[in-house]
Amino acid sequence: MMMILIIIISSLFCLFLLQPTLVTDLGYYTRPIWDKRPNVFTTIPHYYAENVPMEDLCQLHGWKLKDKTTLNQTKVYDAIIFSTEIDLLHIRIRELWNVVDTFVILESNATFTGKPKNLTFDQHKDQFEFAASKIHHVMIEQYALPPGEGPFYNERTMRIAMDQALIDAGVKTGDIVVMSDVDEIIRNKSLWMLKMCEGVPSKLHLQLRNYLYSFEFFLDMESWRAHVVQYVEGQTFYSHGQITEYLLADAGWHCSFCFRTLKEFQFKMQSYSHSDRVRHEGILKPNRIQKTICDGTDIFDMPPESYTYRDMISKLGVMKSTKSGVGLPSAILTDAEKYKFLLPGGCIREDFDD
């Protein structure tokens, strides 16, 4: 019996040496057994169609149209913690231009993992001259992570800095603040409605359509972290976690790893808060990344993060490609040649060298 046990342990040890990622993968594959979905929401149905009066749209949601005095006093701030996503930032500002009063853009000289990086927005300000009147830009200095700290240390520091940046930008009690990552883009009409209607929950998560690499690969409707809050002085703080049970359905797009160049993919993969997912150097090879983008497979070559086996099975392997470009952010379609890498059929990145 002891000999059998020794053989089993030795075999497992050899297997882990040959396949060091097996332990991590096993955790993902068994997640439905030992874990459960951490976030539970009450979903609010979302209604919109062209030419429907805003008063009617408010009523459909159980709200009412604000009076002009209240509406004129309400300003909208878009709080953006920025890294390198120039294209998505441009698309976001264009999408929300006529509803947002101030875009608060915060960037650092270091990644979440503590590695030095360029102040990308500062270096590309000339591309945003059209929006200069509405941009409040803040830069902070960060350094190597303190001993014992992980990437979430710098991420937390950035969120605290955003609280002060909003105050400096002039936010007041009663204003609306959008809190979401650069790649979590709220639909213009959805944010307009949230500004125009009275009775909207003071804290509201926004369900976004999840895409990977471009708008060719639709993943699911599980993106929920984006949210809007009615600002209260001394009580509202920047967050990217769950702050309420309420979730407005289908309110925009979350385009993850939607970059123009392969170099941007490599940078993101190594500076990401979960950079430990880069489990060997081969994952970062340009040819491999390019194939992943076109095939619609996982960028880290890992199992999907699912809480039921039904969901896991539906996400295993290659994502289904869509040929539809209907209902995308308007900036992409009005400048389609510039953003062809985000449209169906445009998967080849401009710096790919075959």
XYZ file of C-alpha atoms in Angstrom:
354
model
C 0.000 0.000 0.000
C 2.815 2.383 0.934
C 4.563 1.606 -2.346
C 1.397 2.472 -4.335
C 1.071 5.768 -2.461
C 4.714 6.619 -3.175
C 4.206 5.832 -6.866
C 1.097 8.068 -7.035
C 2.833 10.971 -5.285
C 5.926 10.574 -7.464
C 3.797 10.481 -10.613
C 1.936 13.640 -9.624
C 5.222 15.376 -8.811
C 6.651 14.475 -12.220
C 3.452 15.605 -13.921
C 3.610 19.008 -12.216
C 7.282 19.349 -13.240
C 6.404 18.628 -16.863
C 3.258 20.768 -16.797
C 3.741 23.497 -14.135
C 0.509 25.263 -15.122
C -1.571 22.205 -14.270
C -2.327 23.333 -10.701
C -3.650 26.700 -11.870
C -5.666 25.150 -14.690
C -7.115 22.579 -12.311
C -8.344 25.415 -10.096
C -10.203 26.962 -13.026
C -11.679 23.670 -14.206
C -12.967 22.813 -10.724
C -14.229 26.320 -9.845
C -17.924 25.363 -10.285
C -17.425 22.794 -7.507
C -15.758 24.944 -4.843
C -16.808 28.507 -5.708
C -19.978 30.441 -6.459
C -20.704 33.645 -8.335
C -19.807 36.481 -5.937
C -22.112 39.120 -7.390
C -25.896 38.990 -7.379
C -27.888 41.778 -9.004
C -31.433 42.996 -9.439
C -31.482 43.761 -13.159
C -33.460 46.776 -14.360
C -34.816 46.304 -17.913
C -33.444 48.921 -20.296
C -35.600 50.530 -23.003
C -34.532 52.713 -25.895
C -35.552 53.405 -29.486
C -34.991 56.357 -31.777
C -37.718 59.024 -31.811
C -39.236 57.959 -28.479
C -39.593 61.068 -26.262
C -37.321 61.099 -23.210
C -40.330 61.566 -20.943
C -41.744 58.268 -22.212
C -38.396 56.513 -21.783
C -38.155 57.724 -18.189
C -41.668 56.417 -17.492
C -40.858 53.031 -19.017
C -38.128 52.664 -16.388
C -40.390 53.771 -13.542
C -38.795 57.218 -13.368
C -39.865 60.695 -14.462
C -38.323 63.516 -16.458
C -36.357 66.054 -14.406
C -37.493 69.655 -14.384
C -35.252 72.075 -16.286
C -33.855 73.726 -13.154
C -32.677 70.426 -11.671
C -31.353 69.252 -15.028
C -29.325 72.421 -15.566
C -27.765 72.024 -12.124
C -26.671 68.421 -12.766
C -23.237 67.916 -14.282
C -21.759 64.634 -15.493
C -18.146 63.655 -14.755
C -16.452 60.723 -16.466
C -13.703 59.394 -14.156
C -11.058 57.580 -16.230
C -7.970 55.843 -14.838
C -5.816 55.760 -17.955
C -2.862 53.589 -18.958
C -2.116 53.386 -22.703
C -5.468 52.868 -24.464
C -5.374 55.918 -26.758
C -7.790 54.517 -29.356
C -10.435 53.468 -26.847
C -10.139 56.777 -25.003
C -10.763 58.643 -28.248
C -13.803 56.461 -29.009
C -15.127 56.946 -25.473
C -14.821 60.729 -25.517
C -16.516 60.900 -28.918
C -19.326 58.624 -27.732
C -20.055 60.660 -24.596
C -19.073 64.115 -25.805
C -22.497 65.750 -25.717
C -23.549 64.332 -22.341
C -20.366 64.522 -20.216
C -19.332 67.915 -18.842
C -15.835 66.933 -17.676
C -13.608 63.975 -18.504
C -11.279 63.450 -15.530
C -8.249 61.573 -16.877
C -5.758 60.247 -14.329
C -2.497 58.599 -15.361
C 0.671 57.412 -13.664
C 4.315 56.973 -14.637
C 4.190 53.320 -13.522
C 2.106 50.250 -14.253
C 0.083 48.447 -11.606
C 2.999 46.008 -11.362
C 5.375 48.891 -10.556
C 7.245 49.031 -13.855
C 8.011 52.487 -15.323
C 5.837 53.555 -18.239
C 5.345 56.601 -20.412
C 2.733 59.220 -19.594
C 0.860 58.217 -22.715
C -1.970 60.732 -22.644
C 0.400 63.592 -21.909
C 2.490 62.571 -24.924
C -0.561 62.408 -27.203
C -2.432 65.503 -26.026
C -2.379 66.922 -29.537
C -4.784 64.145 -30.599
C -7.307 65.427 -28.068
C -7.257 69.129 -28.827
C -10.871 68.806 -29.964
C -11.798 67.859 -26.375
C -9.412 70.099 -24.420
C -12.218 72.288 -23.054
C -13.750 69.301 -21.263
C -10.636 67.430 -20.109
C -9.191 67.632 -16.590
C -5.870 65.779 -16.787
C -3.937 64.676 -13.688
C -0.560 62.898 -13.514
C 0.813 61.150 -10.429
C 4.144 59.514 -9.645
C 4.394 55.876 -8.614
C 7.402 53.660 -8.093
C 8.374 50.029 -7.588
C 5.973 48.106 -5.384
C 6.821 48.050 -1.655
C 8.062 44.702 -0.310
C 5.231 42.250 0.127
C 2.785 44.222 -2.016
C 1.178 43.133 -5.282
C -0.258 45.000 -8.287
C -3.434 45.915 -6.431
C -1.330 48.256 -4.258
C -0.756 50.657 -7.166
C -4.299 50.142 -8.409
C -5.646 51.154 -4.995
C -3.358 54.209 -4.936
C -4.746 55.320 -8.291
C -8.320 55.058 -7.055
C -7.537 57.229 -4.038
C -5.891 59.779 -6.339
C -9.035 59.819 -8.485
C -11.103 60.920 -5.472
C -8.977 64.061 -5.188
C -8.912 64.580 -8.955
C -12.715 64.690 -9.038
C -12.784 67.254 -6.233
C -10.211 69.390 -8.033
C -12.289 69.144 -11.219
C -15.229 70.714 -9.407
C -17.601 67.844 -8.673
C -20.459 68.750 -6.322
C -23.126 66.858 -4.405
C -25.864 65.803 -6.815
C -23.606 65.519 -9.861
C -23.369 62.226 -11.747
C -20.023 60.409 -11.854
C -19.225 57.570 -14.258
C -16.730 55.080 -12.814
C -15.398 52.535 -15.283
C -12.194 51.377 -16.953
C -11.211 52.987 -20.263
C -12.429 49.950 -22.193
C -15.838 50.003 -20.455
C -17.719 52.466 -22.654
C -21.209 53.608 -21.701
C -23.709 54.073 -24.518
C -24.455 57.734 -25.166
C -28.233 57.323 -25.085
C -28.070 55.322 -21.858
C -26.092 57.994 -20.030
C -28.359 60.723 -21.422
C -31.352 58.943 -19.943
C -29.661 58.561 -16.553
C -28.964 62.297 -16.559
C -32.432 63.333 -17.733
C -34.543 61.106 -15.493
C -35.448 61.594 -11.839
C -35.768 58.534 -9.597
C -32.700 56.719 -10.923
C -31.000 54.762 -8.102
C -28.228 56.861 -6.546
C -25.831 53.989 -7.250
C -26.328 51.923 -10.374
C -24.195 49.291 -12.085
C -24.264 49.078 -15.874
C -24.380 45.802 -17.751
C -22.090 45.950 -20.782
C -21.676 43.691 -23.786
C -18.371 41.843 -23.378
C -16.112 41.706 -26.438
C -12.543 40.418 -26.829
C -9.855 41.808 -29.170
C -12.425 43.631 -31.347
C -16.155 43.876 -31.924
C -15.957 40.671 -33.946
C -15.840 38.408 -30.888
C -18.820 38.801 -28.571
C -18.249 36.898 -25.334
C -21.194 37.429 -22.983
C -23.258 39.957 -21.001
C -21.366 39.431 -17.750
C -19.602 42.817 -17.520
C -21.024 44.678 -14.506
C -18.238 46.722 -12.887
C -18.999 49.987 -14.699
C -21.339 52.155 -12.661
C -22.725 55.628 -12.166
C -23.224 57.338 -8.818
C -24.896 60.509 -7.647
C -21.999 62.216 -5.944
C -22.207 63.034 -2.225
C -19.391 65.128 -0.793
C -17.347 63.167 1.743
C -19.221 59.922 1.036
C -18.477 59.045 -2.591
C -15.201 57.283 -3.397
C -13.889 55.806 -6.625
C -14.516 52.072 -6.826
C -14.426 49.256 -9.344
C -16.207 46.669 -7.208
C -19.863 46.043 -6.429
C -21.486 48.993 -4.648
C -25.183 48.190 -5.112
C -27.528 45.394 -6.116
C -29.035 47.362 -9.015
C -27.865 46.719 -12.581
C -29.173 48.491 -15.698
C -29.326 46.003 -18.574
C -27.427 46.435 -21.852
C -25.961 49.914 -21.313
C -22.794 49.841 -23.430
C -19.701 47.884 -24.447
C -16.678 46.369 -22.715
C -13.951 45.714 -25.291
C -11.097 43.891 -23.539
C -7.647 43.711 -25.159
C -8.887 45.825 -28.069
C -5.512 47.203 -29.144
C -4.143 48.463 -32.447
C -0.696 46.844 -32.123
C 0.782 43.596 -30.850
C 3.189 45.612 -28.694
C 0.198 46.988 -26.800
C -1.005 43.438 -26.168
C 2.417 42.493 -24.793
C 2.527 45.566 -22.566
C -0.971 44.970 -21.203
C -0.302 41.304 -20.496
C 2.762 42.164 -18.405
C 1.376 45.234 -16.622
C -2.051 43.800 -15.861
C -3.091 43.320 -12.216
C -3.160 39.606 -13.040
C 0.232 39.552 -14.780
C 0.910 36.200 -13.109
C -1.182 34.733 -15.935
C 1.851 35.113 -18.216
C 3.095 31.669 -17.280
C 5.861 31.314 -19.878
C 7.595 33.572 -22.410
C 5.998 31.799 -25.359
C 2.679 33.424 -24.506
C 4.166 36.820 -25.430
C 5.427 35.844 -28.899
C 3.940 38.165 -31.576
C 2.959 35.330 -33.944
C 1.141 33.534 -31.174
C -0.717 36.691 -30.064
C -1.715 37.490 -33.660
C -3.114 33.990 -34.178
C -5.020 34.254 -30.902
C -6.616 37.543 -31.990
C -7.776 36.131 -35.325
C -8.874 32.750 -33.967
C -10.713 34.120 -30.942
C -8.981 31.985 -28.308
C -7.806 32.945 -24.816
C -4.912 35.429 -24.746
C -3.357 33.712 -21.701
C -4.122 30.177 -22.910
C -6.162 29.519 -19.780
C -9.569 27.951 -19.076
C -12.532 30.361 -18.797
C -13.421 31.785 -15.386
C -16.871 30.244 -14.954
C -19.057 29.373 -11.988
C -21.165 26.705 -13.718
C -20.083 23.921 -16.036
C -22.760 24.925 -18.542
C -21.183 28.377 -18.819
C -17.674 26.889 -18.930
C -18.529 24.506 -21.764
C -20.079 27.346 -23.775
C -16.832 29.358 -23.491
C -14.266 26.615 -24.078
C -12.286 26.752 -27.295
C -12.828 29.301 -30.046
C -15.258 32.192 -29.663
C -17.940 32.554 -32.307
C -17.225 35.292 -34.831
C -19.927 37.824 -35.662
C -20.257 39.732 -38.928
C -22.516 42.402 -37.466
C -21.320 45.955 -36.924
C -24.756 47.211 -35.903
C -25.070 49.193 -32.687
C -21.375 49.963 -32.148
C -19.950 53.237 -30.779
C -20.538 55.832 -33.484
C -16.894 56.992 -33.621
C -15.821 53.575 -34.917
C -18.179 53.669 -37.886
C -17.652 57.337 -38.754
C -13.898 56.678 -38.933
C -14.019 53.043 -40.036
C -10.669 53.004 -41.845
C -8.849 54.228 -38.740
C -10.592 51.670 -36.539
C -10.777 48.739 -38.957
C -8.832 46.622 -36.436
C -11.917 46.779 -34.196
C -14.384 45.708 -36.885
C -15.274 42.183 -38.045
C -12.631 40.896 -40.453
C -9.901 43.316 -39.372
C -7.957 41.107 -36.985
C -4.449 41.598 -38.451
C -2.599 44.193 -36.350
C -0.587 46.894 -38.072
C 2.774 45.846 -36.588
C 2.402 42.157 -37.457
C 5.347 40.899 -39.506
C 4.736 37.481 -41.023
